[in-house]
mmCIF file of N, CA and C in Angstrom:
data_model
loop_
_atom_site.group_PDB
_atom_site.id
_atom_site.type_symbol
_atom_site.label_atom_id
_atom_site.label_comp_id
_atom_site.label_asym_id
_atom_site.label_seq_id
_atom_site.Cartn_x
_atom_site.Cartn_y
_atom_site.Cartn_z
ATOM 1 N N MET A 1 157.182 101.302 135.787
ATOM 2 C CA MET A 1 156.031 101.091 134.681
ATOM 3 C C MET A 1 154.984 99.905 135.386
ATOM 4 N N HIS A 2 153.733 100.059 135.143
ATOM 5 C CA HIS A 2 153.254 98.905 135.774
ATOM 6 C C HIS A 2 153.192 97.865 134.963
ATOM 7 N N LYS A 3 152.775 96.762 135.410
ATOM 8 C CA LYS A 3 153.164 95.515 134.738
ATOM 9 C C LYS A 3 151.553 95.235 133.993
ATOM 10 N N PRO A 4 151.716 94.606 132.838
ATOM 11 C CA PRO A 4 150.292 94.348 132.171
ATOM 12 C C PRO A 4 149.516 92.912 132.971
ATOM 13 N N TYR A 5 148.319 93.200 133.146
ATOM 14 C CA TYR A 5 147.596 92.092 133.649
ATOM 15 C C TYR A 5 147.374 91.107 132.692
ATOM 16 N N ARG A 6 147.631 91.571 131.451
ATOM 17 C CA ARG A 6 147.354 90.239 130.177
ATOM 18 C C ARG A 6 148.160 90.865 129.106
ATOM 19 N N SER A 7 148.401 89.667 128.184
ATOM 20 C CA SER A 7 149.028 90.265 126.908
ATOM 21 C C SER A 7 148.507 89.104 125.902
ATOM 22 N N THR A 8 148.471 89.692 124.619
ATOM 23 C CA THR A 8 148.036 88.651 123.537
ATOM 24 C C THR A 8 149.248 87.770 123.349
ATOM 25 N N PRO A 9 148.964 86.659 122.538
ATOM 26 C CA PRO A 9 150.111 85.910 121.953
ATOM 27 C C PRO A 9 150.924 86.930 120.833
ATOM 28 N N ILE A 10 152.047 86.487 120.601
ATOM 29 C CA ILE A 10 152.705 87.120 119.438
ATOM 30 C C ILE A 10 152.045 86.694 118.146
ATOM 31 N N PHE A 11 151.511 87.582 117.454
ATOM 32 C CA PHE A 11 151.088 87.473 116.122
ATOM 33 C C PHE A 11 152.003 87.980 115.237
ATOM 34 N N THR A 12 152.091 87.195 113.872
ATOM 35 C CA THR A 12 152.619 87.469 112.858
ATOM 36 C C THR A 12 151.947 87.926 111.621
ATOM 37 N N ALA A 13 152.386 88.472 110.579
ATOM 38 C CA ALA A 13 151.562 89.078 109.666
ATOM 39 C C ALA A 13 150.884 87.996 108.890
ATOM 40 N N GLN A 14 151.045 86.651 109.166
ATOM 41 C CA GLN A 14 150.132 85.756 108.646
ATOM 42 C C GLN A 14 149.145 85.170 109.678
ATOM 43 N N SER A 15 149.361 85.132 111.043
ATOM 44 C CA SER A 15 148.612 84.682 111.929
ATOM 45 C C SER A 15 147.835 86.103 112.593
ATOM 46 N N LEU A 16 147.921 87.175 112.187
ATOM 47 C CA LEU A 16 147.039 88.083 112.760
ATOM 48 C C LEU A 16 145.668 88.107 112.551
ATOM 49 N N PRO A 17 144.735 87.811 113.487
ATOM 50 C CA PRO A 17 143.480 87.603 113.177
ATOM 51 C C PRO A 17 142.759 88.726 112.681
ATOM 52 N N ALA A 18 141.603 88.355 111.852
ATOM 53 C CA ALA A 18 140.749 89.157 111.084
ATOM 54 C C ALA A 18 140.479 90.299 111.894
ATOM 55 N N ALA A 19 139.886 89.973 113.335
ATOM 56 C CA ALA A 19 139.447 90.943 114.140
ATOM 57 C C ALA A 19 140.334 92.179 114.617
ATOM 58 N N LEU A 20 141.405 92.031 114.309
ATOM 59 C CA LEU A 20 142.623 92.907 114.782
ATOM 60 C C LEU A 20 142.856 93.615 113.562
ATOM 61 N N ARG A 21 142.463 93.332 112.238
ATOM 62 C CA ARG A 21 142.471 94.062 111.139
ATOM 63 C C ARG A 21 141.305 95.023 110.680
ATOM 64 N N LYS A 22 140.310 94.791 111.558
ATOM 65 C CA LYS A 22 139.224 95.733 111.377
ATOM 66 C C LYS A 22 138.983 96.387 112.737
ATOM 67 N N ALA A 23 138.164 97.228 112.735
ATOM 68 C CA ALA A 23 137.919 98.248 113.739
ATOM 69 C C ALA A 23 137.558 97.611 114.919
ATOM 70 N N HIS A 24 138.255 97.680 115.978
ATOM 71 C CA HIS A 24 137.372 97.233 117.077
ATOM 72 C C HIS A 24 138.274 98.104 118.503
ATOM 73 N N ASN A 25 137.818 97.683 119.585
ATOM 74 C CA ASN A 25 138.200 98.766 120.595
ATOM 75 C C ASN A 25 138.428 97.819 121.825
ATOM 76 N N THR A 26 138.947 98.588 122.943
ATOM 77 C CA THR A 26 139.311 98.035 124.262
ATOM 78 C C THR A 26 138.125 98.466 125.001
ATOM 79 N N LYS A 27 137.753 98.003 125.982
ATOM 80 C CA LYS A 27 136.607 98.071 127.132
ATOM 81 C C LYS A 27 136.854 99.437 127.823
ATOM 82 N N ALA A 28 136.158 100.155 128.683
ATOM 83 C CA ALA A 28 136.319 101.146 129.384
ATOM 84 C C ALA A 28 137.258 100.534 130.699
ATOM 85 N N GLY A 29 138.272 101.491 130.921
ATOM 86 C CA GLY A 29 139.032 101.102 131.743
ATOM 87 C C GLY A 29 140.379 100.334 131.530
ATOM 88 N N VAL A 30 140.275 100.056 130.347
ATOM 89 C CA VAL A 30 141.380 99.155 129.647
ATOM 90 C C VAL A 30 142.214 99.771 128.650
ATOM 91 N N TRP A 31 143.696 99.802 129.061
ATOM 92 C CA TRP A 31 144.579 100.463 128.074
ATOM 93 C C TRP A 31 145.344 99.474 127.576
ATOM 94 N N GLY A 32 145.866 99.491 126.281
ATOM 95 C CA GLY A 32 146.859 98.826 125.501
ATOM 96 C C GLY A 32 147.925 99.315 125.299
ATOM 97 N N VAL A 33 149.032 98.569 125.008
ATOM 98 C CA VAL A 33 150.177 98.959 124.379
ATOM 99 C C VAL A 33 150.511 97.852 123.177
ATOM 100 N N LEU A 34 150.506 98.511 122.084
ATOM 101 C CA LEU A 34 150.772 97.730 121.017
ATOM 102 C C LEU A 34 152.361 97.884 120.678
ATOM 103 N N CYS A 35 152.764 96.617 120.816
ATOM 104 C CA CYS A 35 154.314 96.294 120.580
ATOM 105 C C CYS A 35 154.698 95.613 119.241
ATOM 106 N N VAL A 36 155.361 96.440 118.659
ATOM 107 C CA VAL A 36 155.848 95.855 117.344
ATOM 108 C C VAL A 36 157.359 95.238 117.605
ATOM 109 N N LEU A 37 157.417 93.979 117.469
ATOM 110 C CA LEU A 37 158.530 93.162 117.846
ATOM 111 C C LEU A 37 159.587 92.924 116.810
ATOM 112 N N LYS A 38 158.874 92.935 115.716
ATOM 113 C CA LYS A 38 159.798 92.623 114.315
ATOM 114 C C LYS A 38 159.078 93.250 113.312
ATOM 115 N N GLY A 39 159.834 93.775 112.054
ATOM 116 C CA GLY A 39 158.981 94.313 111.032
ATOM 117 C C GLY A 39 158.412 95.662 111.196
ATOM 118 N N SER A 40 157.299 95.867 110.407
ATOM 119 C CA SER A 40 156.437 97.262 110.473
ATOM 120 C C SER A 40 154.984 96.863 110.258
ATOM 121 N N LEU A 41 154.275 97.881 110.877
ATOM 122 C CA LEU A 41 152.863 97.686 110.750
ATOM 123 C C LEU A 41 152.141 99.161 110.620
ATOM 124 N N LEU A 42 151.000 99.244 110.280
ATOM 125 C CA LEU A 42 150.337 100.511 110.222
ATOM 126 C C LEU A 42 149.428 100.363 111.407
ATOM 127 N N TYR A 43 149.326 101.329 112.290
ATOM 128 C CA TYR A 43 148.271 101.289 113.551
ATOM 129 C C TYR A 43 147.370 102.589 113.012
ATOM 130 N N MET A 44 145.960 102.583 112.754
ATOM 131 C CA MET A 44 145.070 103.441 112.561
ATOM 132 C C MET A 44 144.096 103.640 113.589
ATOM 133 N N ILE A 45 143.849 104.950 113.917
ATOM 134 C CA ILE A 45 142.681 105.387 114.961
ATOM 135 C C ILE A 45 141.572 105.733 114.010
ATOM 136 N N GLU A 46 140.421 104.789 114.282
ATOM 137 C CA GLU A 46 139.262 104.981 113.557
ATOM 138 C C GLU A 46 138.683 106.537 113.504
ATOM 139 N N GLU A 47 138.451 107.016 114.713
ATOM 140 C CA GLU A 47 137.649 108.005 114.828
ATOM 141 C C GLU A 47 138.400 109.450 114.177
ATOM 142 N N THR A 48 139.742 109.371 114.506
ATOM 143 C CA THR A 48 140.516 110.665 113.812
ATOM 144 C C THR A 48 141.036 110.252 112.441
ATOM 145 N N GLN A 49 141.200 109.199 112.175
ATOM 146 C CA GLN A 49 141.800 108.848 110.906
ATOM 147 C C GLN A 49 143.235 108.951 110.988
ATOM 148 N N GLU A 50 143.619 109.295 112.214
ATOM 149 C CA GLU A 50 145.072 109.164 112.558
ATOM 150 C C GLU A 50 145.808 107.867 112.358
ATOM 151 N N SER A 51 147.042 107.926 111.705
ATOM 152 C CA SER A 51 147.610 106.801 111.451
ATOM 153 C C SER A 51 149.249 107.000 111.741
ATOM 154 N N GLN A 52 149.778 105.722 112.245
ATOM 155 C CA GLN A 52 151.065 105.684 112.623
ATOM 156 C C GLN A 52 151.790 104.568 111.946
ATOM 157 N N GLU A 53 153.035 104.468 111.370
ATOM 158 C CA GLU A 53 153.692 103.560 110.603
ATOM 159 C C GLU A 53 154.700 103.229 111.743
ATOM 160 N N LEU A 54 154.495 102.068 112.271
ATOM 161 C CA LEU A 54 155.539 101.745 113.654
ATOM 162 C C LEU A 54 156.457 100.547 112.996
ATOM 163 N N HIS A 55 157.491 100.623 113.316
ATOM 164 C CA HIS A 55 158.710 99.686 112.966
ATOM 165 C C HIS A 55 159.342 99.449 114.526
ATOM 166 N N ALA A 56 159.668 98.018 114.325
ATOM 167 C CA ALA A 56 160.414 97.419 115.598
ATOM 168 C C ALA A 56 161.378 98.266 116.209
ATOM 169 N N PRO A 57 161.604 98.403 117.296
ATOM 170 C CA PRO A 57 160.859 98.194 118.387
ATOM 171 C C PRO A 57 159.965 99.027 118.895
ATOM 172 N N GLN A 58 159.277 99.804 118.094
ATOM 173 C CA GLN A 58 158.392 100.714 118.492
ATOM 174 C C GLN A 58 157.130 100.255 119.192
ATOM 175 N N HIS A 59 156.242 101.101 119.630
ATOM 176 C CA HIS A 59 155.020 100.941 120.271
ATOM 177 C C HIS A 59 154.196 102.082 120.261
ATOM 178 N N ALA A 60 152.782 101.742 120.466
ATOM 179 C CA ALA A 60 151.710 102.780 120.483
ATOM 180 C C ALA A 60 150.898 102.600 121.607
ATOM 181 N N LEU A 61 150.287 103.500 122.252
ATOM 182 C CA LEU A 61 149.242 103.551 123.330
ATOM 183 C C LEU A 61 147.778 103.562 122.802
ATOM 184 N N ILE A 62 147.079 102.414 123.159
ATOM 185 C CA ILE A 62 145.732 102.331 123.138
ATOM 186 C C ILE A 62 144.884 102.753 123.999
ATOM 187 N N THR A 63 144.026 103.733 123.773
ATOM 188 C CA THR A 63 143.242 104.310 124.829
ATOM 189 C C THR A 63 142.096 103.426 125.182
ATOM 190 N N PRO A 64 141.508 103.561 126.304
ATOM 191 C CA PRO A 64 140.200 102.865 126.531
ATOM 192 C C PRO A 64 139.085 103.403 125.355
ATOM 193 N N LEU A 65 138.204 102.392 124.844
ATOM 194 C CA LEU A 65 136.971 102.681 124.013
ATOM 195 C C LEU A 65 137.462 103.100 122.737
ATOM 196 N N GLN A 66 138.767 103.317 122.641
ATOM 197 C CA GLN A 66 139.169 103.869 121.177
ATOM 198 C C GLN A 66 139.330 102.810 120.094
ATOM 199 N N TYR A 67 138.427 103.153 118.990
ATOM 200 C CA TYR A 67 138.375 102.281 117.881
ATOM 201 C C TYR A 67 139.834 102.334 116.922
ATOM 202 N N HIS A 68 140.156 101.280 116.834
ATOM 203 C CA HIS A 68 141.367 101.195 115.858
ATOM 204 C C HIS A 68 141.777 99.864 115.289
ATOM 205 N N TYR A 69 142.722 99.795 114.306
ATOM 206 C CA TYR A 69 142.807 98.303 113.647
ATOM 207 C C TYR A 69 144.453 98.528 113.431
ATOM 208 N N VAL A 70 144.821 97.402 112.938
ATOM 209 C CA VAL A 70 146.407 97.333 112.506
ATOM 210 C C VAL A 70 146.353 96.585 111.215
ATOM 211 N N THR A 71 147.498 97.026 110.436
ATOM 212 C CA THR A 71 147.674 96.345 109.103
ATOM 213 C C THR A 71 149.440 96.183 108.999
ATOM 214 N N PRO A 72 149.428 94.732 108.881
ATOM 215 C CA PRO A 72 150.965 94.417 108.525
ATOM 216 C C PRO A 72 151.439 95.203 107.286
ATOM 217 N N LEU A 73 152.941 95.771 107.494
ATOM 218 C CA LEU A 73 153.401 96.489 106.305
ATOM 219 C C LEU A 73 154.673 95.512 105.963
ATOM 220 N N SER A 74 155.131 94.476 106.540
ATOM 221 C CA SER A 74 156.167 93.756 106.285
ATOM 222 C C SER A 74 155.681 92.211 106.441
ATOM 223 N N ASP A 75 156.291 91.452 105.637
ATOM 224 C CA ASP A 75 155.843 89.951 105.869
ATOM 225 C C ASP A 75 156.603 89.376 107.124
ATOM 226 N N ASP A 76 157.661 90.083 107.636
ATOM 227 C CA ASP A 76 158.161 89.492 108.875
ATOM 228 C C ASP A 76 157.655 90.102 110.173
ATOM 229 N N MET A 77 156.522 90.883 110.014
ATOM 230 C CA MET A 77 155.812 91.688 111.226
ATOM 231 C C MET A 77 155.586 90.584 112.312
ATOM 232 N N GLU A 78 156.006 90.925 113.507
ATOM 233 C CA GLU A 78 155.452 90.126 114.622
ATOM 234 C C GLU A 78 155.185 91.344 115.833
ATOM 235 N N MET A 79 153.922 91.265 116.443
ATOM 236 C CA MET A 79 153.474 92.237 117.401
ATOM 237 C C MET A 79 152.691 91.316 118.309
ATOM 238 N N ARG A 80 152.485 92.167 119.508
ATOM 239 C CA ARG A 80 151.607 91.735 120.633
ATOM 240 C C ARG A 80 150.969 92.904 121.274
ATOM 241 N N VAL A 81 150.037 92.737 122.070
ATOM 242 C CA VAL A 81 149.166 93.908 122.711
ATOM 243 C C VAL A 81 149.465 93.633 124.388
ATOM 244 N N ASP A 82 149.807 94.256 124.983
ATOM 245 C CA ASP A 82 149.944 94.241 126.431
ATOM 246 C C ASP A 82 148.692 95.093 127.242
ATOM 247 N N PHE A 83 147.889 94.817 128.072
ATOM 248 C CA PHE A 83 146.733 95.415 128.615
ATOM 249 C C PHE A 83 147.077 95.605 130.035
ATOM 250 N N TYR A 84 146.503 96.970 130.369
ATOM 251 C CA TYR A 84 146.700 97.399 131.746
ATOM 252 C C TYR A 84 145.315 98.061 132.176
ATOM 253 N N HIS A 85 145.292 97.776 133.438
ATOM 254 C CA HIS A 85 143.960 98.568 134.166
ATOM 255 C C HIS A 85 143.892 100.095 134.418
ATOM 256 N N GLU A 86 145.490 100.540 134.400
ATOM 257 C CA GLU A 86 145.938 102.011 134.592
ATOM 258 C C GLU A 86 146.654 102.272 133.169
ATOM 259 N N LYS A 87 146.728 103.800 133.039
ATOM 260 C CA LYS A 87 147.294 104.293 131.918
ATOM 261 C C LYS A 87 148.749 103.959 132.131
ATOM 262 N N PRO A 88 149.629 102.990 131.281
ATOM 263 C CA PRO A 88 151.009 102.961 131.388
ATOM 264 C C PRO A 88 151.805 103.911 131.213
ATOM 265 N N ASP A 89 153.108 103.982 131.867
ATOM 266 C CA ASP A 89 154.062 104.949 131.497
ATOM 267 C C ASP A 89 154.876 104.642 130.429
ATOM 268 N N LEU A 90 154.882 105.396 129.085
ATOM 269 C CA LEU A 90 155.684 104.683 127.758
ATOM 270 C C LEU A 90 157.169 105.489 127.905
#
């Protein structure tokens, strides 16, 4: 698997920025992997209204330019996003 070129800090249910709780996207050519490290969250793809309930240690692929947002489902939720220049192998 390719190594990420950057990762976010680990966010908790309390520290998750407002910007990630509303629709946002990655730039062209940027892939993300949403990593649930503890607890659970809801991952929503804005365009299709497809949602995934993710529980640690699950992850989800974020495609370039795809609008999405996350919502913590447990108080102990911890997550981060890893960013790649190429589609990662999951």
